[in-house]
Coordinates of C-alpha atoms and ligand atoms in Angstrom, one line a residue:
M1 CA 4.5 52.7 43.5
A2 CA 4.6 54.5 40.0
L3 CA 5.6 54.3 36.6
L4 CA 8.4 56.7 35.4
N5 CA 8.5 57.6 31.8
I6 CA 11.0 55.3 29.9
L7 CA 13.2 58.1 27.0
C8 CA 12.9 56.6 23.3
Y9 CA 16.0 56.5 21.5
P10 CA 17.5 58.9 19.5
D11 CA 16.7 61.1 23.1
P12 CA 20.6 63.0 24.4
R13 CA 19.6 62.2 27.7
L14 CA 20.1 58.6 27.2
Y15 CA 23.7 59.5 26.3
T16 CA 25.0 60.7 30.0
V17 CA 26.7 59.1 31.6
A18 CA 25.9 58.2 35.3
K19 CA 27.5 58.9 38.9
P20 CA 27.9 56.2 41.5
V21 CA 25.5 56.2 44.4
V22 CA 26.6 57.6 47.6
E23 CA 23.8 56.5 49.9
I24 CA 20.9 54.5 49.5
T25 CA 18.2 57.5 50.4
E26 CA 14.8 57.0 50.7
S27 CA 13.8 58.6 47.6
I28 CA 16.5 56.1 45.8
T29 CA 14.5 53.1 47.6
V30 CA 11.9 54.6 45.8
L31 CA 13.0 55.2 42.2
I32 CA 14.1 51.8 42.5
E33 CA 11.1 50.5 43.8
N34 CA 9.5 52.2 40.9
M35 CA 12.7 51.1 38.7
I36 CA 10.9 47.3 38.7
E37 CA 7.4 48.1 38.6
T38 CA 8.0 49.8 35.5
M39 CA 9.9 47.1 34.3
Y40 CA 7.4 44.8 34.6
E41 CA 4.9 46.9 33.1
S42 CA 6.4 47.4 30.4
N43 CA 7.5 43.2 29.8
G44 CA 11.1 44.3 29.8
I45 CA 13.2 41.8 31.8
G46 CA 15.9 45.1 32.4
L47 CA 15.7 48.7 33.2
A48 CA 18.8 50.8 34.3
A49 CA 18.2 54.2 35.6
T50 CA 19.7 56.6 32.0
Q51 CA 16.4 55.0 30.5
V52 CA 13.9 56.7 33.6
D53 CA 16.3 60.0 33.6
V54 CA 18.2 59.6 36.4
H55 CA 21.5 59.5 36.0
Q56 CA 22.9 57.2 39.2
R57 CA 24.3 53.4 38.2
I58 CA 21.3 51.3 39.6
I59 CA 20.2 49.0 37.2
V60 CA 17.1 46.6 37.8
I61 CA 16.1 43.0 36.5
D62 CA 14.7 39.7 36.1
V63 CA 15.1 37.2 33.1
S64 CA 12.6 34.8 35.4
E65 CA 9.4 33.7 33.9
E66 CA 7.6 34.0 36.9
R67 CA 8.4 37.8 36.8
S68 CA 8.4 37.6 40.6
S69 CA 12.5 37.9 41.3
P70 CA 13.6 41.0 40.8
I71 CA 17.5 42.0 40.9
V72 CA 18.7 45.5 42.0
L73 CA 22.1 46.2 40.7
I74 CA 24.0 49.3 42.2
N75 CA 27.8 50.4 41.3
P76 CA 27.8 47.4 39.7
E77 CA 31.3 46.7 38.4
I78 CA 32.4 43.7 35.3
L79 CA 34.9 41.3 37.4
W80 CA 35.4 39.1 35.0
L81 CA 33.8 38.9 31.4
H82 CA 34.5 35.3 29.1
S83 CA 37.1 35.7 26.4
E84 CA 33.6 33.5 24.5
R85 CA 31.0 36.1 22.6
V86 CA 27.5 35.3 21.3
K87 CA 25.5 37.2 18.6
G88 CA 21.9 37.9 19.6
D89 CA 18.5 39.7 19.1
E90 CA 18.9 42.5 21.6
G91 CA 15.6 45.1 21.9
C92 CA 15.2 47.5 24.3
L93 CA 12.3 49.9 25.8
S94 CA 14.6 53.2 24.8
V95 CA 14.1 51.6 20.6
P96 CA 10.5 49.8 20.7
N97 CA 9.5 47.5 18.6
T98 CA 13.4 46.9 16.7
Y99 CA 14.7 44.0 17.3
D100 CA 18.8 43.2 16.2
G101 CA 22.1 41.6 16.8
V102 CA 24.9 42.3 19.5
E103 CA 27.9 40.6 20.4
R104 CA 28.5 40.2 24.1
A105 CA 30.4 37.4 26.4
I106 CA 28.3 34.8 27.0
E107 CA 28.9 35.0 30.6
V108 CA 30.1 37.1 33.3
R109 CA 31.2 38.2 36.5
V110 CA 30.2 41.4 38.1
S111 CA 30.1 43.6 41.3
A112 CA 27.4 45.2 42.8
M113 CA 25.7 46.3 45.9
D114 CA 21.7 45.6 46.0
Q115 CA 18.6 47.6 47.4
K116 CA 20.1 47.1 50.8
G117 CA 23.6 48.2 50.2
K118 CA 25.2 44.5 50.7
T119 CA 27.6 44.2 48.0
R120 CA 27.5 41.0 46.4
E121 CA 29.2 39.3 43.5
L122 CA 27.3 37.2 40.9
H123 CA 27.6 35.2 38.0
A124 CA 25.7 35.6 35.3
K125 CA 25.4 33.3 32.3
E126 CA 23.2 33.1 28.8
L127 CA 19.7 36.3 28.7
F128 CA 21.2 37.2 32.3
A129 CA 24.6 37.4 31.3
V130 CA 23.2 39.8 28.0
C131 CA 21.0 41.9 30.1
V132 CA 23.3 43.0 32.0
Q133 CA 26.2 44.0 29.5
H134 CA 23.3 45.7 27.9
E135 CA 22.0 47.5 31.1
M136 CA 25.4 48.2 31.9
D137 CA 25.8 50.1 29.1
H138 CA 22.5 52.0 29.3
L139 CA 25.1 53.8 32.0
E140 CA 27.7 54.4 30.8
G141 CA 25.3 56.1 28.0
K142 CA 25.0 53.2 25.1
V143 CA 22.5 51.8 24.0
F144 CA 23.1 48.4 21.4
V145 CA 22.1 50.4 18.4
D146 CA 25.7 52.0 19.1
Y147 CA 27.2 48.4 17.7
L148 CA 25.1 48.6 14.7
S149 CA 26.1 49.9 11.0
P150 CA 25.7 53.7 10.5
L151 CA 23.2 52.5 7.9
K152 CA 21.3 50.5 10.2
R153 CA 21.3 52.6 13.2
N154 CA 20.3 55.7 10.8
R155 CA 17.4 54.0 9.3
I156 CA 16.3 52.9 12.7
K157 CA 16.9 57.0 14.1
T158 CA 14.6 57.7 10.8
K159 CA 12.2 55.5 12.4
M160 CA 12.1 57.1 15.8
L161 CA 11.9 60.6 15.3
K162 CA 9.3 60.3 12.8
L163 CA 6.8 57.6 15.2
Q164 CA 7.8 60.5 18.2
R165 CA 6.8 63.5 15.6
E166 CA 3.6 61.7 14.6
Q167 CA 3.0 60.6 18.7
N168 CA 2.9 65.3 19.1
R169 CA 0.7 65.9 16.8
Ligands
LIG201 O1 13.5 43.8 27.4 C1 14.8 43.8 27.2 N1 14.6 42.7 26.5 C2 16.3 42.8 26.2 C3 16.0 41.6 25.5 C4 17.7 40.9 24.8 C5 18.8 41.7 24.7 C6 18.2 43.2 26.2 C7 17.0 42.8 26.3 S1 16.9 44.5 27.3 C8 15.6 45.2 27.4 C9 14.9 45.7 28.5 C10 15.9 47.3 28.1 O2 15.8 48.2 27.4 N2 17.1 47.8 29.3 O3 17.4 48.3 29.1
LIG202 NI1 17.7 49.3 26.5

């Protein structure tokens, strides 16, 4: 297993739209294992392949307390979004130490393949539903800060660029 490098906002590669997985190859299986390890090591509840600079439609999620039941979603499709929205604070491994409110559907139904290529449907609620929507946005090249006002987004961008400059010194 190996830890993967996570791209940091405003890295332009985070704006790439991911392509569908056509075949679950050995290298995709290894990528998924490494994404799960990276998610746990970073204390994240989810990770999209986009964040590790792989532009294929792959997500890993684990919202459990025990952090021992990772869920893999390949080529996920939203089947249904609850019409009710809730605003909750979100964070992102690609935007460290930044949290702000985003409105999301309170429940979603999603169809996706698992790591064995079996298609399954899942009904997500609460934090799981929020996470599924957040991760699927990454696959579309969207980061949660894109929902914030331009003023807030620019402040975050400036803060991140300053941090990255300091780290590269
Ligand atoms: O770890 C994460 N926590 C989180 C909290 C609220 C809403 C969304 C998330 S996802 C985030 C991990 C991440 O950046 N996934 O892309
Ligand atoms: Ni994220």
